[in-house]
Amino acid sequence: MKIIDARVIVTCPGRNFVTLKVETQEGVTGVGDATLNGRELAVASYLTDHVVPALIGRDAARIEDTWQYLYRGAYWRRGPVTMSAIAAVDTALWDIKGKVAGLPVYQLLGGRSRDGVTVYGHANAESVEQVCAEVARYVEMGYRAVRVQTGIPGLAATYGVGKDKLFYEPADAAIPTEAQWSTDRYLHHIPGVFARVRDEFGPNLKLLHDVHHRLTPIEAARLGQLLEPYALTWMEDPVPAELQEGFRLIRQHTTTPIAVGEVFNTVWDCQQLIREQLIDYVRATVVHAGGITHLRRIFDLAALHHVRSGSHGATDLSPVCMAAALHLDVSIPNFGLQEYMRHTEATDAVFPHTYRFADGYLHPSEEPGLGVDIDEELAAGYPYRPASLPVNRLEDGTLHHW
Ligand code: EZ4
Ligand code: CO
C-alpha cells in the first residue's frame, strides 16, 4: 500500500485551515488536520518542504513506524509546528487504514466504550444577564455542559467574548490586535457570574470556565476557592503550564478541578502534571499533539492517574481534527468531555463530514475511516488570509499572557 501522493491544502472558508491529503497506489485517500492558529504557513512549509518528499513510496499501513520516523528521525523533536505536521500524517494514515479495513477508526481503537461523546458549548456575552440567556440557548439545544465567559467591567475586551455567538474567533487581524488585562478586576467579577448562573440553572448542568493562562498559581488557587460553592466541572488553563510543578500550589488550596493542555504537543509537556495528579483533565488534541497515535499514549498515561480527557475543540481545529477526536473520545476508557465550538456553514461545506450532534452528545461517523473529507474544488475558492491571535497587556502596558 504505497503512498504515491501527499498534498497540503491551505484554505480560508471563514478562517484558515491546513489539511494534508495522502493518496495510495490503490487510490485510497486519507486526510489529516495540520492547522496551527496564526502559524499556518509554517506547518504547511514543514510538510511540503520536509515531510512530503520522504512520504512518497512509504507503506501507508505502517502508522507507528512512520510516526517514529518523523519524530525520532527528524533529530529536532517536539514543538507545535513539528507535532502538528506529524499529526496530519498520522491522522491521514489512520483514515486510510480504516477505509482499507472497511471500519470506522474507533473500531480499530478497540470499539466503543460509551454511547455518545458529551460535549460542551460556549456561552459568551458582555453581561451576566446576557450570558444567562446564552446558557439557556445551549440548554435548549440539548447541551449538558456549557463554558461560561463574560466581559469584565473596566476592560474594553475580554478573552472568550466575541461578536458572533456560536463561533468565537480570536484570530482577528494580520498583525496582532492588543487586548487589556487586569487580574484584580477579573477576580472581583467572575465569582458573582457563577453564583448567578448556578442559581439560575440548578445543580445538573455542567459549568466550565477558561482562565486562558492569565493568573499566577496563588491567584489561581484563590479563584478556585472562590468558585468552589458553584461546583465547576473544571477551571481551564489557570496558569501558563511551562512550569508543571506550579500546579502543586493550586492543588494544595482548592478542590475546583483543573483542566489544561490545549497548547501541549507531547506527553513530555504533561507527564509531571499527570504523574503527580496535579490536574483532572488533559486537554491535548489530535492536531497539536502528534495525531491519534501519540494522543492515545497521553490518555493512557492519564488513565493510570485518575486524569480524564477533555480535548480542545475550538473553531481553529478543523472538522478533520474533530472527526478524529471523536473516534478517540468514544473508545478510550477515561474520556471526560469534548469541547465543541460549531464551525461556520462555509467550513462545514469545505469539510463534508458525517459526525453528528444529538441530545448533548456528538456521535462519530460510522463510515470506514474517519468519515470526513475535504472538497478541494470548494477549498480553492477560499485563499489564505493572514490572521494572528491577539496579544495582551496589563493596564500599565506590560505584556501579559494572552
Ligand atoms: O484560544 O483555540 O478553549 N479554547 C480556547 C481557544 C483558544 C484558541 C487558540 O487558537 O482557549 O479559544
Ligand atoms: Co482554552
Short mmCIF file of C-alpha atoms and ligand atoms in Angstrom, two decimals:
data_model
loop_
_atom_site.label_atom_id
_atom_site.label_comp_id
_atom_site.label_asym_id
_atom_site.label_seq_id
_atom_site.Cartn_x
_atom_site.Cartn_y
_atom_site.Cartn_z
CA MET A 1 0.00 0.00 0.00
CA LYS A 2 2.47 2.59 -1.26
CA ILE A 3 1.96 6.31 -0.77
CA ILE A 4 2.10 7.91 -4.21
CA ASP A 5 0.96 11.45 -3.39
CA ALA A 6 0.57 13.78 -0.41
CA ARG A 7 -0.58 17.37 -0.82
CA VAL A 8 -1.07 20.26 1.53
CA ILE A 9 -4.26 22.27 1.08
CA VAL A 10 -4.49 25.72 2.66
CA THR A 11 -7.97 27.24 2.65
CA CYS A 12 -9.85 30.01 4.43
CA PRO A 13 -13.61 29.36 4.50
CA GLY A 14 -14.11 31.98 7.25
CA ARG A 15 -10.80 31.09 8.93
CA ASN A 16 -7.56 29.42 7.84
CA PHE A 17 -7.14 25.64 7.80
CA VAL A 18 -4.21 23.46 6.70
CA THR A 19 -5.09 19.94 5.57
CA LEU A 20 -2.90 17.07 4.37
CA LYS A 21 -4.35 14.62 1.86
CA VAL A 22 -2.43 11.37 1.37
CA GLU A 23 -3.09 9.01 -1.54
CA THR A 24 -2.05 5.37 -2.03
CA GLN A 25 -1.25 3.48 -5.21
CA GLU A 26 -4.61 1.69 -4.87
CA GLY A 27 -6.39 5.08 -4.93
CA VAL A 28 -7.33 5.17 -1.24
CA THR A 29 -7.05 8.68 0.28
CA GLY A 30 -6.78 9.88 3.87
CA VAL A 31 -6.95 13.35 5.43
CA GLY A 32 -5.25 14.94 8.42
CA ASP A 33 -5.62 18.39 10.05
CA ALA A 34 -2.40 20.43 10.34
CA THR A 35 -3.87 23.79 11.39
CA LEU A 36 -1.82 25.84 13.87
CA ASN A 37 -3.71 29.06 14.53
CA GLY A 38 -1.76 32.12 13.35
CA ARG A 39 1.21 29.98 12.21
CA GLU A 40 -0.49 28.03 9.41
CA LEU A 41 2.12 28.56 6.70
CA ALA A 42 4.96 27.36 8.94
CA VAL A 43 3.30 23.94 9.21
CA ALA A 44 2.39 23.95 5.52
CA SER A 45 6.06 24.52 4.67
CA TYR A 46 7.28 21.90 7.19
CA LEU A 47 5.00 19.38 5.48
CA THR A 48 5.57 20.37 1.86
CA ASP A 49 9.29 21.03 2.05
CA HIS A 50 10.43 18.41 4.55
CA VAL A 51 7.85 15.67 5.17
CA VAL A 52 6.03 15.00 1.90
CA PRO A 53 9.17 14.15 -0.12
CA ALA A 54 10.04 11.46 2.47
CA LEU A 55 6.49 10.05 2.49
CA ILE A 56 6.32 9.18 -1.19
CA GLY A 57 6.97 5.47 -1.64
CA ARG A 58 6.46 4.57 2.04
CA ASP A 59 3.97 1.88 3.12
CA ALA A 60 0.78 3.65 4.25
CA ALA A 61 -0.05 0.70 6.53
CA ARG A 62 2.97 1.38 8.80
CA ILE A 63 1.45 4.04 11.05
CA GLU A 64 3.67 3.52 14.10
CA ASP A 65 6.87 3.26 12.10
CA THR A 66 6.01 6.41 10.16
CA TRP A 67 5.33 8.25 13.43
CA GLN A 68 8.71 7.20 14.83
CA TYR A 69 10.41 8.06 11.54
CA LEU A 70 9.02 11.61 11.60
CA TYR A 71 9.61 12.14 15.35
CA ARG A 72 12.95 10.44 16.10
CA GLY A 73 14.14 10.66 12.53
CA ALA A 74 13.95 14.46 12.39
CA TYR A 75 16.54 14.83 15.21
CA TRP A 76 14.75 18.09 16.21
CA ARG A 77 11.91 16.87 18.41
CA ARG A 78 8.65 18.30 19.73
CA GLY A 79 7.24 21.82 19.28
CA PRO A 80 3.86 22.83 17.81
CA VAL A 81 4.98 23.08 14.17
CA THR A 82 6.68 19.68 14.09
CA MET A 83 3.97 17.91 16.06
CA SER A 84 1.10 19.38 14.01
CA ALA A 85 2.82 18.17 10.85
CA ILE A 86 3.33 14.68 12.32
CA ALA A 87 -0.29 14.71 13.50
CA ALA A 88 -1.56 15.38 9.99
CA VAL A 89 0.35 12.42 8.55
CA ASP A 90 -0.70 10.14 11.40
CA THR A 91 -4.38 11.12 11.15
CA ALA A 92 -4.40 10.58 7.38
CA LEU A 93 -2.84 7.11 7.78
CA TRP A 94 -5.48 6.09 10.36
CA ASP A 95 -8.14 7.30 7.91
CA ILE A 96 -6.60 5.13 5.18
CA LYS A 97 -6.31 2.10 7.49
CA GLY A 98 -10.00 2.41 8.40
CA LYS A 99 -11.05 2.67 4.78
CA VAL A 100 -8.96 -0.36 3.81
CA ALA A 101 -10.38 -2.38 6.72
CA GLY A 102 -13.92 -1.17 5.97
CA LEU A 103 -14.29 0.01 9.59
CA PRO A 104 -14.74 3.36 11.35
CA VAL A 105 -11.48 4.26 13.09
CA TYR A 106 -12.97 3.83 16.59
CA GLN A 107 -13.36 0.11 15.83
CA LEU A 108 -9.61 -0.10 15.18
CA LEU A 109 -9.01 1.55 18.57
CA GLY A 110 -10.89 -1.15 20.47
CA GLY A 111 -14.51 -0.22 19.78
CA ARG A 112 -16.96 1.84 21.77
CA SER A 113 -16.55 2.49 25.49
CA ARG A 114 -19.68 4.70 25.54
CA ASP A 115 -22.82 5.54 23.56
CA GLY A 116 -22.04 9.19 22.86
CA VAL A 117 -19.39 11.86 23.39
CA THR A 118 -20.53 14.52 25.87
CA VAL A 119 -19.64 17.95 24.53
CA TYR A 120 -19.63 21.44 25.98
CA GLY A 121 -20.69 24.59 24.19
CA HIS A 122 -19.60 28.20 24.69
CA ALA A 123 -21.88 30.76 26.32
CA ASN A 124 -20.19 34.12 25.99
CA ALA A 125 -21.58 37.64 26.43
CA GLU A 126 -20.69 41.02 27.91
CA SER A 127 -23.06 40.98 30.88
CA VAL A 128 -24.30 38.38 33.38
CA GLU A 129 -27.89 38.80 32.11
CA GLN A 130 -26.87 38.20 28.51
CA VAL A 131 -24.69 35.23 29.38
CA CYS A 132 -27.60 33.58 31.22
CA ALA A 133 -29.66 33.94 28.03
CA GLU A 134 -26.80 32.28 26.11
CA VAL A 135 -26.58 29.40 28.61
CA ALA A 136 -30.36 28.93 28.24
CA ARG A 137 -29.94 28.71 24.47
CA TYR A 138 -27.42 25.88 24.83
CA VAL A 139 -29.63 24.06 27.32
CA GLU A 140 -32.48 24.32 24.80
CA MET A 141 -30.25 22.82 22.10
CA GLY A 142 -29.69 19.84 24.41
CA TYR A 143 -26.23 20.59 25.78
CA ARG A 144 -25.33 19.06 29.15
CA ALA A 145 -22.22 21.18 29.67
CA VAL A 146 -21.53 24.86 28.98
CA ARG A 147 -18.40 27.02 29.24
CA VAL A 148 -19.23 30.48 30.59
CA GLN A 149 -17.20 33.63 29.76
CA THR A 150 -18.27 37.25 30.31
CA GLY A 151 -16.90 40.74 29.84
CA ILE A 152 -15.03 42.27 32.80
CA PRO A 153 -16.24 45.73 33.91
CA GLY A 154 -13.49 48.26 33.21
CA LEU A 155 -11.85 46.22 30.42
CA ALA A 156 -12.67 47.06 26.79
CA ALA A 157 -12.49 43.44 25.58
CA THR A 158 -12.10 40.07 27.27
CA TYR A 159 -10.90 36.63 26.15
CA GLY A 160 -13.80 34.42 25.13
CA VAL A 161 -16.31 37.18 24.40
CA GLY A 162 -16.67 37.77 20.68
CA LYS A 163 -19.05 39.29 18.15
CA ASP A 164 -20.56 36.02 16.92
CA LYS A 165 -22.44 33.79 19.29
CA LEU A 166 -21.80 30.27 18.01
CA PHE A 167 -18.34 31.00 16.56
CA TYR A 168 -15.90 32.74 18.92
CA GLU A 169 -12.93 33.62 16.73
CA PRO A 170 -9.89 35.21 18.41
CA ALA A 171 -7.56 35.39 15.35
CA ASP A 172 -8.88 38.71 14.11
CA ALA A 173 -6.12 40.62 12.26
CA ALA A 174 -2.93 40.11 10.23
CA ILE A 175 -0.86 41.93 12.86
CA PRO A 176 -1.94 41.00 16.41
CA THR A 177 -4.50 43.34 17.96
CA GLU A 178 -3.87 44.38 21.58
CA ALA A 179 -6.20 43.45 24.42
CA GLN A 180 -6.07 44.69 28.01
CA TRP A 181 -5.99 42.69 31.22
CA SER A 182 -6.47 43.28 34.94
CA THR A 183 -6.29 40.33 37.32
CA ASP A 184 -7.85 42.40 40.13
CA ARG A 185 -10.91 43.33 38.07
CA TYR A 186 -11.24 39.74 36.83
CA LEU A 187 -11.03 38.08 40.26
CA HIS A 188 -13.52 40.58 41.62
CA HIS A 189 -16.08 39.90 38.89
CA ILE A 190 -16.05 36.20 37.99
CA PRO A 191 -17.32 34.54 41.22
CA GLY A 192 -20.55 36.61 41.01
CA VAL A 193 -21.10 35.41 37.44
CA PHE A 194 -21.01 31.77 38.52
CA ALA A 195 -23.14 32.43 41.60
CA ARG A 196 -25.84 33.76 39.28
CA VAL A 197 -25.52 31.06 36.60
CA ARG A 198 -25.53 28.19 39.12
CA ASP A 199 -28.53 29.69 40.88
CA GLU A 200 -30.46 30.03 37.64
CA PHE A 201 -29.64 26.64 36.08
CA GLY A 202 -29.51 24.34 39.11
CA PRO A 203 -27.07 21.59 40.06
CA ASN A 204 -27.27 19.33 36.99
CA LEU A 205 -25.77 21.49 34.27
CA LYS A 206 -22.00 21.10 33.98
CA LEU A 207 -20.35 24.54 34.11
CA LEU A 208 -16.82 25.29 32.92
CA HIS A 209 -14.61 28.37 32.75
CA ASP A 210 -11.43 29.19 30.81
CA VAL A 211 -8.89 31.42 32.62
CA HIS A 212 -6.71 31.33 29.48
CA HIS A 213 -3.32 31.16 31.25
CA ARG A 214 -3.59 34.60 32.91
CA LEU A 215 -3.05 34.00 36.64
CA THR A 216 -0.18 33.03 38.93
CA PRO A 217 -0.55 29.81 40.96
CA ILE A 218 -1.60 31.61 44.15
CA GLU A 219 -4.12 33.78 42.25
CA ALA A 220 -5.50 30.66 40.59
CA ALA A 221 -5.73 28.95 43.98
CA ARG A 222 -7.81 31.90 45.21
CA LEU A 223 -10.10 31.78 42.17
CA GLY A 224 -10.54 28.03 42.61
CA GLN A 225 -11.54 28.59 46.24
CA LEU A 226 -13.97 31.37 45.38
CA LEU A 227 -15.63 29.15 42.75
CA GLU A 228 -15.97 26.06 44.97
CA PRO A 229 -19.59 26.79 46.01
CA TYR A 230 -20.63 26.72 42.35
CA ALA A 231 -19.20 23.24 41.67
CA LEU A 232 -17.48 23.85 38.36
CA THR A 233 -16.62 20.82 36.23
CA TRP A 234 -13.31 22.50 35.54
CA MET A 235 -11.23 25.66 35.70
CA GLU A 236 -9.24 25.67 32.45
CA ASP A 237 -5.65 26.84 31.92
CA PRO A 238 -5.43 28.66 35.26
CA VAL A 239 -1.72 29.45 34.74
CA PRO A 240 0.76 29.05 31.87
CA ALA A 241 1.88 25.42 32.09
CA GLU A 242 5.56 25.52 31.20
CA LEU A 243 6.21 25.22 34.94
CA GLN A 244 4.42 21.96 35.63
CA GLU A 245 5.29 21.97 39.34
CA GLY A 246 3.49 25.34 39.64
CA PHE A 247 0.21 23.43 39.69
CA ARG A 248 1.10 21.91 43.08
CA LEU A 249 0.36 25.20 44.78
CA ILE A 250 -3.08 25.48 43.16
CA ARG A 251 -3.81 21.88 44.11
CA GLN A 252 -2.93 22.44 47.76
CA HIS A 253 -5.60 25.12 48.08
CA THR A 254 -8.67 24.17 46.10
CA THR A 255 -10.96 21.29 45.13
CA THR A 256 -12.08 23.02 41.93
CA PRO A 257 -10.98 20.56 39.21
CA ILE A 258 -8.25 21.71 36.84
CA ALA A 259 -8.07 21.22 33.06
CA VAL A 260 -5.06 22.08 30.93
CA GLY A 261 -3.41 21.08 27.68
CA GLU A 262 -4.64 22.83 24.53
CA VAL A 263 -1.11 24.08 23.80
CA PHE A 264 0.61 20.78 24.67
CA ASN A 265 2.46 18.94 21.90
CA THR A 266 3.74 15.76 23.54
CA VAL A 267 3.42 13.66 26.67
CA TRP A 268 6.55 15.45 27.94
CA ASP A 269 4.50 18.65 28.34
CA CYS A 270 2.20 16.98 30.87
CA GLN A 271 3.92 13.90 32.31
CA GLN A 272 4.61 15.58 35.67
CA LEU A 273 1.11 17.10 35.80
CA ILE A 274 -0.33 13.63 35.24
CA ARG A 275 2.06 11.53 37.35
CA GLU A 276 1.72 13.82 40.37
CA GLN A 277 -2.06 14.07 39.90
CA LEU A 278 -1.87 17.86 39.69
CA ILE A 279 -4.69 18.08 37.12
CA ASP A 280 -8.03 16.40 36.48
CA TYR A 281 -8.45 16.75 32.70
CA VAL A 282 -5.81 16.79 29.98
CA ARG A 283 -7.00 18.86 27.01
CA ALA A 284 -4.42 17.99 24.33
CA THR A 285 -5.71 17.49 20.79
CA VAL A 286 -5.14 15.22 17.84
CA VAL A 287 -3.81 18.06 15.67
CA HIS A 288 -1.31 19.65 18.06
CA ALA A 289 -0.18 16.55 19.97
CA GLY A 290 1.14 14.25 17.28
CA GLY A 291 -2.06 12.67 16.00
CA ILE A 292 -4.18 9.75 17.16
CA THR A 293 -1.11 7.60 17.86
CA HIS A 294 0.53 9.99 20.33
CA LEU A 295 -2.61 11.45 21.90
CA ARG A 296 -3.73 7.93 22.79
CA ARG A 297 -0.41 7.46 24.64
CA ILE A 298 -1.07 10.66 26.62
CA PHE A 299 -4.59 9.50 27.50
CA ASP A 300 -3.29 6.06 28.52
CA LEU A 301 -0.77 7.61 30.92
CA ALA A 302 -3.58 9.85 32.21
CA ALA A 303 -5.85 6.84 32.82
CA LEU A 304 -3.33 5.43 35.29
CA HIS A 305 -3.52 8.62 37.37
CA HIS A 306 -7.25 9.40 37.51
CA VAL A 307 -6.89 12.07 34.83
CA ARG A 308 -9.58 12.21 32.13
CA SER A 309 -9.56 13.63 28.60
CA GLY A 310 -11.08 16.98 27.71
CA SER A 311 -9.89 17.68 24.19
CA HIS A 312 -9.74 21.18 22.78
CA GLY A 313 -12.32 21.76 20.05
CA ALA A 314 -12.32 25.45 19.16
CA THR A 315 -13.08 26.67 15.62
CA ASP A 316 -9.38 26.58 14.67
CA LEU A 317 -9.43 22.77 14.88
CA SER A 318 -10.92 21.69 11.56
CA PRO A 319 -13.74 19.15 11.13
CA VAL A 320 -10.95 16.71 10.21
CA CYS A 321 -9.50 17.07 13.73
CA MET A 322 -12.97 16.85 15.29
CA ALA A 323 -13.79 13.67 13.34
CA ALA A 324 -10.53 12.09 14.54
CA ALA A 325 -11.04 13.28 18.14
CA LEU A 326 -14.48 11.66 18.28
CA HIS A 327 -13.10 8.23 17.36
CA LEU A 328 -10.65 8.52 20.27
CA ASP A 329 -13.25 10.04 22.63
CA VAL A 330 -15.71 7.21 22.12
CA SER A 331 -13.13 4.45 22.54
CA ILE A 332 -10.83 5.43 25.44
CA PRO A 333 -11.80 4.34 28.98
CA ASN A 334 -11.00 7.70 30.62
CA PHE A 335 -12.94 10.12 28.44
CA GLY A 336 -14.08 13.27 30.26
CA LEU A 337 -15.56 15.93 27.95
CA GLN A 338 -15.05 17.19 24.41
CA GLU A 339 -15.09 20.90 23.57
CA TYR A 340 -17.40 21.65 20.64
CA MET A 341 -17.50 25.08 19.06
CA ARG A 342 -19.54 24.88 15.91
CA HIS A 343 -17.93 25.71 12.56
CA THR A 344 -19.40 28.16 10.07
CA GLU A 345 -21.51 26.84 7.18
CA ALA A 346 -18.67 27.62 4.74
CA THR A 347 -16.26 25.48 6.81
CA ASP A 348 -18.73 22.61 7.06
CA ALA A 349 -19.20 22.72 3.28
CA VAL A 350 -15.45 22.57 2.59
CA PHE A 351 -15.08 19.63 5.01
CA PRO A 352 -18.05 17.30 4.41
CA HIS A 353 -18.41 15.02 7.45
CA THR A 354 -20.82 12.53 8.97
CA TYR A 355 -20.32 13.02 12.72
CA ARG A 356 -23.48 14.44 14.24
CA PHE A 357 -24.82 16.22 17.33
CA ALA A 358 -27.87 14.91 19.22
CA ASP A 359 -29.04 15.40 22.83
CA GLY A 360 -25.81 16.96 24.04
CA TYR A 361 -23.64 14.25 22.51
CA LEU A 362 -21.51 14.11 19.39
CA HIS A 363 -21.51 10.79 17.59
CA PRO A 364 -18.52 9.70 15.50
CA SER A 365 -19.03 8.68 11.90
CA GLU A 366 -19.94 5.06 11.16
CA GLU A 367 -18.28 5.22 7.74
CA PRO A 368 -14.99 3.41 7.07
CA GLY A 369 -12.06 5.61 8.14
CA LEU A 370 -12.64 8.96 9.84
CA GLY A 371 -15.81 9.89 7.92
CA VAL A 372 -14.59 13.32 6.84
CA ASP A 373 -13.07 14.73 3.64
CA ILE A 374 -12.02 17.99 2.04
CA ASP A 375 -13.75 19.33 -1.08
CA GLU A 376 -10.64 20.58 -2.85
CA GLU A 377 -12.51 22.49 -5.54
CA LEU A 378 -14.53 24.41 -2.98
CA ALA A 379 -11.43 24.92 -0.80
CA ALA A 380 -9.62 26.54 -3.74
CA GLY A 381 -12.23 29.31 -3.76
CA TYR A 382 -11.10 30.50 -0.28
CA PRO A 383 -7.47 31.68 -0.45
CA TYR A 384 -5.34 32.07 2.70
CA ARG A 385 -5.78 35.31 4.65
CA PRO A 386 -3.14 36.30 7.24
CA ALA A 387 -4.69 36.24 10.74
CA SER A 388 -2.95 36.30 14.13
CA LEU A 389 -4.07 35.73 17.69
CA PRO A 390 -4.13 38.93 19.82
CA VAL A 391 -1.57 39.95 22.43
CA ASN A 392 -2.48 41.12 25.91
CA ARG A 393 -1.18 43.98 28.07
CA LEU A 394 -1.74 44.99 31.68
CA GLU A 395 -3.17 48.45 32.33
CA ASP A 396 0.38 49.82 32.79
CA GLY A 397 1.42 48.46 29.37
CA THR A 398 3.29 45.31 30.48
CA LEU A 399 2.95 42.44 28.01
CA HIS A 400 0.94 39.68 29.70
CA HIS A 401 -0.13 36.15 28.70
CA TRP A 402 -2.97 36.10 26.17
O1 EZ4 B 1 -7.69 30.45 22.46
O2 EZ4 B 1 -8.30 27.91 20.03
O3 EZ4 B 1 -10.59 26.59 24.93
N1 EZ4 B 1 -10.44 27.22 23.94
C1 EZ4 B 1 -9.54 28.20 23.76
C2 EZ4 B 1 -9.46 28.81 22.37
C3 EZ4 B 1 -8.02 29.17 22.01
C4 EZ4 B 1 -7.83 29.13 20.52
C5 EZ4 B 1 -6.35 29.33 20.17
O4 EZ4 B 1 -6.12 29.01 18.84
O5 EZ4 B 1 -8.84 28.56 24.67
O6 EZ4 B 1 -10.30 29.94 22.30
CO CO B 2 -8.95 27.17 26.32
#
